[in-house]
PDB file of N, CA and C in Angstrom:
ATOM      1  N   MET A 177       0.954  -1.073   0.046  1.00 84.00           N
ATOM      2  CA  MET A 177      -0.090   0.509   0.153  1.00 84.00           C
ATOM      3  C   MET A 177       0.740   1.460   0.397  1.00 84.00           C
ATOM      4  N   PHE A 178       0.724   2.863  -1.044  1.00 94.00           N
ATOM      5  CA  PHE A 178       1.208   3.717  -1.030  1.00 94.00           C
ATOM      6  C   PHE A 178       0.667   4.494   0.089  1.00 94.00           C
ATOM      7  N   ARG A 179       1.172   5.759   0.896  1.00 96.00           N
ATOM      8  CA  ARG A 179       0.411   5.702   1.946  1.00 96.00           C
ATOM      9  C   ARG A 179       0.829   7.345   0.922  1.00 96.00           C
ATOM     10  N   LYS A 180       2.173   8.450   0.304  1.00 97.00           N
ATOM     11  CA  LYS A 180       2.210   9.163  -0.002  1.00 97.00           C
ATOM     12  C   LYS A 180       2.505   9.407  -1.799  1.00 97.00           C
ATOM     13  N   ILE A 181       2.365   9.845  -2.207  1.00 96.00           N
ATOM     14  CA  ILE A 181       1.818   9.413  -4.206  1.00 96.00           C
ATOM     15  C   ILE A 181       3.430   9.871  -4.076  1.00 96.00           C
ATOM     16  N   GLU A 182       4.317  10.288  -3.794  1.00 97.00           N
ATOM     17  CA  GLU A 182       5.574  10.186  -3.577  1.00 97.00           C
ATOM     18  C   GLU A 182       6.666   8.870  -3.607  1.00 97.00           C
ATOM     19  N   ASP A 183       6.320   8.003  -3.450  1.00 97.00           N
ATOM     20  CA  ASP A 183       6.235   6.490  -3.021  1.00 97.00           C
ATOM     21  C   ASP A 183       5.983   5.625  -4.239  1.00 97.00           C
ATOM     22  N   PHE A 184       4.812   6.517  -4.690  1.00 95.00           N
ATOM     23  CA  PHE A 184       4.145   5.493  -5.806  1.00 95.00           C
ATOM     24  C   PHE A 184       5.053   5.280  -6.544  1.00 95.00           C
ATOM     25  N   GLN A 185       4.844   6.725  -7.173  1.00 96.00           N
ATOM     26  CA  GLN A 185       6.307   7.510  -8.342  1.00 96.00           C
ATOM     27  C   GLN A 185       7.577   6.812  -7.515  1.00 96.00           C
ATOM     28  N   HIS A 186       8.004   6.581  -6.645  1.00 97.00           N
ATOM     29  CA  HIS A 186       9.579   5.322  -6.425  1.00 97.00           C
ATOM     30  C   HIS A 186       9.258   4.506  -7.161  1.00 97.00           C
ATOM     31  N   ASN A 187       8.668   3.642  -6.557  1.00 96.00           N
ATOM     32  CA  ASN A 187       7.798   2.131  -7.530  1.00 96.00           C
ATOM     33  C   ASN A 187       7.667   2.343  -8.026  1.00 96.00           C
ATOM     34  N   ALA A 188       7.211   3.151  -9.383  1.00 93.00           N
ATOM     35  CA  ALA A 188       7.073   3.132 -10.351  1.00 93.00           C
ATOM     36  C   ALA A 188       7.792   2.913 -11.380  1.00 93.00           C
ATOM     37  N   ALA A 189       8.912   4.274 -11.078  1.00 96.00           N
ATOM     38  CA  ALA A 189      10.515   4.685 -11.755  1.00 96.00           C
ATOM     39  C   ALA A 189      11.058   3.110 -10.868  1.00 96.00           C
ATOM     40  N   TYR A 190      11.110   2.991 -10.444  1.00 97.00           N
ATOM     41  CA  TYR A 190      11.633   1.980 -10.115  1.00 97.00           C
ATOM     42  C   TYR A 190      11.855   0.043 -11.151  1.00 97.00           C
ATOM     43  N   ASN A 191      10.268   0.078 -11.021  1.00 95.00           N
ATOM     44  CA  ASN A 191       9.952  -1.401 -12.070  1.00 95.00           C
ATOM     45  C   ASN A 191      10.382  -0.849 -13.568  1.00 95.00           C
ATOM     46  N   SER A 192      10.357   0.758 -13.339  1.00 93.00           N
ATOM     47  CA  SER A 192      10.249   0.386 -14.816  1.00 93.00           C
ATOM     48  C   SER A 192      12.533   0.493 -15.426  1.00 93.00           C
ATOM     49  N   LYS A 193      12.691   1.122 -14.678  1.00 97.00           N
ATOM     50  CA  LYS A 193      13.344   0.418 -14.816  1.00 97.00           C
ATOM     51  C   LYS A 193      14.680  -0.425 -15.324  1.00 97.00           C
ATOM     52  N   ALA A 194      13.912  -1.067 -13.954  1.00 97.00           N
ATOM     53  CA  ALA A 194      14.465  -2.672 -13.699  1.00 97.00           C
ATOM     54  C   ALA A 194      13.786  -3.476 -14.999  1.00 97.00           C
ATOM     55  N   THR A 195      12.082  -3.366 -14.809  1.00 93.00           N
ATOM     56  CA  THR A 195      11.611  -3.824 -16.917  1.00 93.00           C
ATOM     57  C   THR A 195      12.428  -3.104 -17.814  1.00 93.00           C
ATOM     58  N   GLN A 196      13.155  -2.030 -18.309  1.00 95.00           N
ATOM     59  CA  GLN A 196      13.618  -2.299 -18.783  1.00 95.00           C
ATOM     60  C   GLN A 196      15.345  -2.473 -19.547  1.00 95.00           C
ATOM     61  N   LYS A 197      15.885  -2.261 -18.572  1.00 97.00           N
ATOM     62  CA  LYS A 197      17.123  -3.335 -18.478  1.00 97.00           C
ATOM     63  C   LYS A 197      16.495  -4.862 -19.053  1.00 97.00           C
ATOM     64  N   VAL A 198      15.613  -5.832 -18.118  1.00 94.00           N
ATOM     65  CA  VAL A 198      15.458  -7.053 -18.961  1.00 94.00           C
ATOM     66  C   VAL A 198      14.898  -6.984 -20.302  1.00 94.00           C
ATOM     67  N   LEU A 199      14.400  -6.019 -20.737  1.00 94.00           N
ATOM     68  CA  LEU A 199      14.301  -5.638 -21.933  1.00 94.00           C
ATOM     69  C   LEU A 199      15.114  -5.797 -23.204  1.00 94.00           C
ATOM     70  N   ASP A 200      15.445  -4.795 -22.494  1.00 96.00           N
ATOM     71  CA  ASP A 200      17.179  -4.265 -23.360  1.00 96.00           C
ATOM     72  C   ASP A 200      18.268  -5.735 -23.136  1.00 96.00           C
ATOM     73  N   ALA A 201      18.261  -6.407 -22.563  1.00 96.00           N
ATOM     74  CA  ALA A 201      19.107  -7.764 -23.109  1.00 96.00           C
ATOM     75  C   ALA A 201      18.940  -8.940 -22.866  1.00 96.00           C
ATOM     76  N   LEU A 202      17.092  -9.051 -23.383  1.00 96.00           N
ATOM     77  CA  LEU A 202      16.811 -10.149 -24.682  1.00 96.00           C
ATOM     78  C   LEU A 202      18.005  -9.189 -26.055  1.00 96.00           C
ATOM     79  N   THR A 203      18.147 -10.802 -27.035  1.00 96.00           N
ATOM     80  CA  THR A 203      18.333 -11.021 -28.269  1.00 96.00           C
ATOM     81  C   THR A 203      17.787 -11.973 -28.864  1.00 96.00           C
ATOM     82  N   ASP A 204      18.049 -11.617 -29.948  1.00 94.00           N
ATOM     83  CA  ASP A 204      17.030 -12.880 -31.323  1.00 94.00           C
ATOM     84  C   ASP A 204      16.935 -13.380 -30.353  1.00 94.00           C
ATOM     85  N   ALA A 205      18.046 -13.994 -30.138  1.00 95.00           N
ATOM     86  CA  ALA A 205      18.528 -15.948 -29.931  1.00 95.00           C
ATOM     87  C   ALA A 205      17.383 -16.299 -28.508  1.00 95.00           C
ATOM     88  N   SER A 206      17.668 -14.793 -27.659  1.00 96.00           N
ATOM     89  CA  SER A 206      16.349 -15.444 -26.116  1.00 96.00           C
ATOM     90  C   SER A 206      14.894 -14.965 -26.171  1.00 96.00           C
ATOM     91  N   LEU A 207      14.478 -14.257 -27.122  1.00 95.00           N
ATOM     92  CA  LEU A 207      13.017 -14.727 -27.696  1.00 95.00           C
ATOM     93  C   LEU A 207      12.620 -15.099 -28.261  1.00 95.00           C
ATOM     94  N   LYS A 208      13.375 -16.340 -28.230  1.00 95.00           N
ATOM     95  CA  LYS A 208      12.740 -17.341 -28.809  1.00 95.00           C
ATOM     96  C   LYS A 208      12.921 -19.223 -27.646  1.00 95.00           C
ATOM     97  N   GLN A 209      13.459 -18.237 -26.620  1.00 96.00           N
ATOM     98  CA  GLN A 209      13.527 -19.525 -25.395  1.00 96.00           C
ATOM     99  C   GLN A 209      12.179 -19.154 -24.280  1.00 96.00           C
ATOM    100  N   VAL A 210      12.112 -20.784 -24.388  1.00 96.00           N
ATOM    101  CA  VAL A 210      11.108 -20.770 -23.237  1.00 96.00           C
ATOM    102  C   VAL A 210      11.455 -21.317 -22.063  1.00 96.00           C
ATOM    103  N   ALA A 211      10.772 -20.818 -20.741  1.00 88.00           N
ATOM    104  CA  ALA A 211      11.361 -20.970 -20.012  1.00 88.00           C
ATOM    105  C   ALA A 211      11.050 -22.505 -19.282  1.00 88.00           C
ATOM    106  N   ALA A 212       9.541 -23.393 -20.141  1.00 94.00           N
ATOM    107  CA  ALA A 212       8.577 -24.111 -19.477  1.00 94.00           C
ATOM    108  C   ALA A 212       8.071 -25.187 -20.799  1.00 94.00           C
ATOM    109  N   PRO A 213       7.959 -25.923 -21.048  1.00 95.00           N
ATOM    110  CA  PRO A 213       6.732 -26.824 -22.288  1.00 95.00           C
ATOM    111  C   PRO A 213       5.845 -26.245 -21.450  1.00 95.00           C
ATOM    112  N   GLY A 214       4.523 -25.787 -23.123  1.00 95.00           N
ATOM    113  CA  GLY A 214       3.778 -24.701 -22.485  1.00 95.00           C
ATOM    114  C   GLY A 214       3.677 -23.877 -22.298  1.00 95.00           C
ATOM    115  N   CYS A 215       4.606 -23.011 -22.298  1.00 96.00           N
ATOM    116  CA  CYS A 215       4.359 -21.457 -21.341  1.00 96.00           C
ATOM    117  C   CYS A 215       4.828 -20.636 -22.800  1.00 96.00           C
ATOM    118  N   TRP A 216       4.578 -19.813 -22.615  1.00 95.00           N
ATOM    119  CA  TRP A 216       4.670 -18.260 -23.769  1.00 95.00           C
ATOM    120  C   TRP A 216       6.841 -18.303 -23.294  1.00 95.00           C
ATOM    121  N   ASP A 217       7.031 -18.286 -24.967  1.00 95.00           N
ATOM    122  CA  ASP A 217       8.807 -17.379 -25.363  1.00 95.00           C
ATOM    123  C   ASP A 217       8.670 -16.435 -24.771  1.00 95.00           C
ATOM    124  N   MET A 218      10.301 -16.437 -24.059  1.00 95.00           N
ATOM    125  CA  MET A 218      10.716 -15.063 -23.797  1.00 95.00           C
ATOM    126  C   MET A 218       9.623 -13.603 -24.615  1.00 95.00           C
ATOM    127  N   GLY A 219      10.096 -14.105 -26.111  1.00 95.00           N
ATOM    128  CA  GLY A 219       9.412 -12.906 -26.946  1.00 95.00           C
ATOM    129  C   GLY A 219       7.987 -12.668 -26.709  1.00 95.00           C
ATOM    130  N   THR A 220       7.111 -13.584 -26.520  1.00 94.00           N
ATOM    131  CA  THR A 220       5.877 -13.162 -27.258  1.00 94.00           C
ATOM    132  C   THR A 220       5.545 -13.185 -24.959  1.00 94.00           C
ATOM    133  N   ILE A 221       6.414 -13.258 -23.854  1.00 94.00           N
ATOM    134  CA  ILE A 221       5.768 -11.756 -23.110  1.00 94.00           C
ATOM    135  C   ILE A 221       6.669 -11.284 -22.583  1.00 94.00           C
ATOM    136  N   ALA A 222       7.541 -10.293 -23.708  1.00 94.00           N
ATOM    137  CA  ALA A 222       8.066  -9.083 -24.184  1.00 94.00           C
ATOM    138  C   ALA A 222       6.674  -8.361 -24.355  1.00 94.00           C
ATOM    139  N   TRP A 223       6.375  -9.226 -25.457  1.00 95.00           N
ATOM    140  CA  TRP A 223       5.667  -7.993 -26.476  1.00 95.00           C
ATOM    141  C   TRP A 223       3.572  -7.859 -25.432  1.00 95.00           C
ATOM    142  N   HIS A 224       4.022  -8.979 -24.765  1.00 93.00           N
ATOM    143  CA  HIS A 224       2.107  -9.102 -23.462  1.00 93.00           C
ATOM    144  C   HIS A 224       2.939  -7.475 -22.493  1.00 93.00           C
ATOM    145  N   ILE A 225       4.204  -6.797 -22.296  1.00 92.00           N
ATOM    146  CA  ILE A 225       4.738  -6.473 -21.192  1.00 92.00           C
ATOM    147  C   ILE A 225       4.616  -5.043 -22.210  1.00 92.00           C
ATOM    148  N   VAL A 226       4.854  -5.125 -23.402  1.00 91.00           N
ATOM    149  CA  VAL A 226       4.608  -3.574 -24.700  1.00 91.00           C
ATOM    150  C   VAL A 226       3.218  -3.291 -23.914  1.00 91.00           C
ATOM    151  N   LYS A 227       2.456  -4.961 -24.713  1.00 93.00           N
ATOM    152  CA  LYS A 227       1.047  -3.564 -24.956  1.00 93.00           C
ATOM    153  C   LYS A 227       0.082  -4.313 -24.473  1.00 93.00           C
ATOM    154  N   THR A 228       0.647  -4.694 -23.147  1.00 92.00           N
ATOM    155  CA  THR A 228      -0.668  -4.170 -21.545  1.00 92.00           C
ATOM    156  C   THR A 228      -0.443  -2.901 -21.348  1.00 92.00           C
ATOM    157  N   ILE A 229       0.490  -2.568 -20.640  1.00 89.00           N
ATOM    158  CA  ILE A 229       0.321  -0.862 -20.834  1.00 89.00           C
ATOM    159  C   ILE A 229      -1.146  -0.175 -21.183  1.00 89.00           C
ATOM    160  N   PRO A 230      -0.307   0.092 -22.275  1.00 92.00           N
ATOM    161  CA  PRO A 230      -1.319   0.873 -23.435  1.00 92.00           C
ATOM    162  C   PRO A 230      -2.828   0.200 -22.974  1.00 92.00           C
ATOM    163  N   GLU A 231      -3.089  -1.515 -23.439  1.00 93.00           N
ATOM    164  CA  GLU A 231      -4.573  -1.136 -22.652  1.00 93.00           C
ATOM    165  C   GLU A 231      -4.980  -1.580 -21.130  1.00 93.00           C
ATOM    166  N   MET A 232      -4.414  -1.703 -20.322  1.00 91.00           N
ATOM    167  CA  MET A 232      -4.605  -1.685 -18.933  1.00 91.00           C
ATOM    168  C   MET A 232      -5.542  -0.117 -18.422  1.00 91.00           C
ATOM    169  N   CYS A 233      -3.826   0.820 -18.531  1.00 91.00           N
ATOM    170  CA  CYS A 233      -4.307   2.320 -18.538  1.00 91.00           C
ATOM    171  C   CYS A 233      -5.672   2.452 -19.744  1.00 91.00           C
ATOM    172  N   GLY A 234      -6.051   2.046 -20.830  1.00 92.00           N
ATOM    173  CA  GLY A 234      -7.365   2.881 -21.499  1.00 92.00           C
ATOM    174  C   GLY A 234      -8.170   2.521 -20.658  1.00 92.00           C
ATOM    175  N   ARG A 235      -8.405   1.001 -19.839  1.00 93.00           N
ATOM    176  CA  ARG A 235      -9.613   0.967 -18.734  1.00 93.00           C
ATOM    177  C   ARG A 235      -9.991   1.777 -18.075  1.00 93.00           C
ATOM    178  N   THR A 236      -9.014   2.470 -17.656  1.00 94.00           N
ATOM    179  CA  THR A 236      -9.279   3.980 -16.879  1.00 94.00           C
ATOM    180  C   THR A 236      -9.433   4.489 -16.834  1.00 94.00           C
ATOM    181  N   GLY A 237      -9.624   5.233 -18.474  1.00 94.00           N
ATOM    182  CA  GLY A 237      -9.608   6.559 -19.066  1.00 94.00           C
ATOM    183  C   GLY A 237      -8.764   6.674 -19.342  1.00 94.00           C
ATOM    184  N   LEU A 238      -7.709   6.676 -19.048  1.00 93.00           N
ATOM    185  CA  LEU A 238      -6.339   7.140 -19.600  1.00 93.00           C
ATOM    186  C   LEU A 238      -5.696   6.689 -21.215  1.00 93.00           C
ATOM    187  N   THR A 239      -5.382   8.320 -21.926  1.00 92.00           N
ATOM    188  CA  THR A 239      -4.417   7.470 -23.226  1.00 92.00           C
ATOM    189  C   THR A 239      -3.341   7.543 -22.644  1.00 92.00           C
ATOM    190  N   VAL A 240      -2.747   6.022 -23.262  1.00 90.00           N
ATOM    191  CA  VAL A 240      -1.024   6.286 -23.582  1.00 90.00           C
ATOM    192  C   VAL A 240      -0.765   5.405 -24.680  1.00 90.00           C
ATOM    193  N   ASP A 241      -0.311   6.073 -26.061  1.00 92.00           N
ATOM    194  CA  ASP A 241       0.606   6.051 -26.876  1.00 92.00           C
ATOM    195  C   ASP A 241       0.886   4.817 -26.368  1.00 92.00           C
ATOM    196  N   GLY A 242       0.490   3.391 -27.679  1.00 92.00           N
ATOM    197  CA  GLY A 242       1.503   1.980 -27.991  1.00 92.00           C
ATOM    198  C   GLY A 242       0.820   1.511 -28.600  1.00 92.00           C
ATOM    199  N   PRO A 243       0.886   0.250 -29.239  1.00 92.00           N
ATOM    200  CA  PRO A 243      -0.069  -0.310 -29.680  1.00 92.00           C
ATOM    201  C   PRO A 243      -1.607  -1.081 -29.841  1.00 92.00           C
ATOM    202  N   GLU A 244      -2.098  -1.425 -30.305  1.00 88.00           N
ATOM    203  CA  GLU A 244      -2.751  -2.082 -29.951  1.00 88.00           C
ATOM    204  C   GLU A 244      -3.132  -3.494 -29.361  1.00 88.00           C
ATOM    205  N   GLU A 245      -4.260  -3.499 -28.647  1.00 86.00           N
ATOM    206  CA  GLU A 245      -4.375  -5.099 -27.961  1.00 86.00           C
ATOM    207  C   GLU A 245      -3.647  -6.312 -28.997  1.00 86.00           C
ATOM    208  N   ASP A 246      -4.831  -6.061 -29.912  1.00 89.00           N
ATOM    209  CA  ASP A 246      -4.788  -7.102 -30.520  1.00 89.00           C
ATOM    210  C   ASP A 246      -2.488  -7.097 -31.799  1.00 89.00           C
ATOM    211  N   ALA A 247      -2.470  -5.821 -31.561  1.00 91.00           N
ATOM    212  CA  ALA A 247      -1.225  -5.675 -32.486  1.00 91.00           C
ATOM    213  C   ALA A 247       0.245  -6.574 -32.331  1.00 91.00           C
ATOM    214  N   PRO A 248       0.277  -7.331 -34.210  1.00 91.00           N
ATOM    215  CA  PRO A 248       1.657  -9.109 -33.902  1.00 91.00           C
ATOM    216  C   PRO A 248       2.233  -8.056 -33.193  1.00 91.00           C
ATOM    217  N   PRO A 249       3.596  -8.814 -32.895  1.00 89.00           N
ATOM    218  CA  PRO A 249       4.790  -8.324 -32.230  1.00 89.00           C
ATOM    219  C   PRO A 249       5.811  -8.038 -33.273  1.00 89.00           C
ATOM    220  N   PRO A 250       5.927  -6.714 -33.312  1.00 87.00           N
ATOM    221  CA  PRO A 250       7.097  -6.353 -34.690  1.00 87.00           C
ATOM    222  C   PRO A 250       8.727  -8.105 -34.815  1.00 87.00           C
ATOM    223  N   GLN A 251       8.734  -8.018 -36.239  1.00 82.00           N
ATOM    224  CA  GLN A 251      10.205  -8.824 -37.021  1.00 82.00           C
ATOM    225  C   GLN A 251      11.110  -8.426 -36.335  1.00 82.00           C
TER     226      GLN A 251
END
């Protein structure tokens, strides 16, 4: 639970930087890697993160630039 807006901002900034580090570390080879049988590959997980942000914000009435929910992943 956040008690102050600054606490939320600090947490959001930390998580944003950590997520960006993970996305930056992905390679063409790692995008095809699957952690366990029947699970999404890393590329699908990364694309899910990218397109979920504008989708979730849109449900709150906020407009955030980004791909549509059903947009295919980039090549």
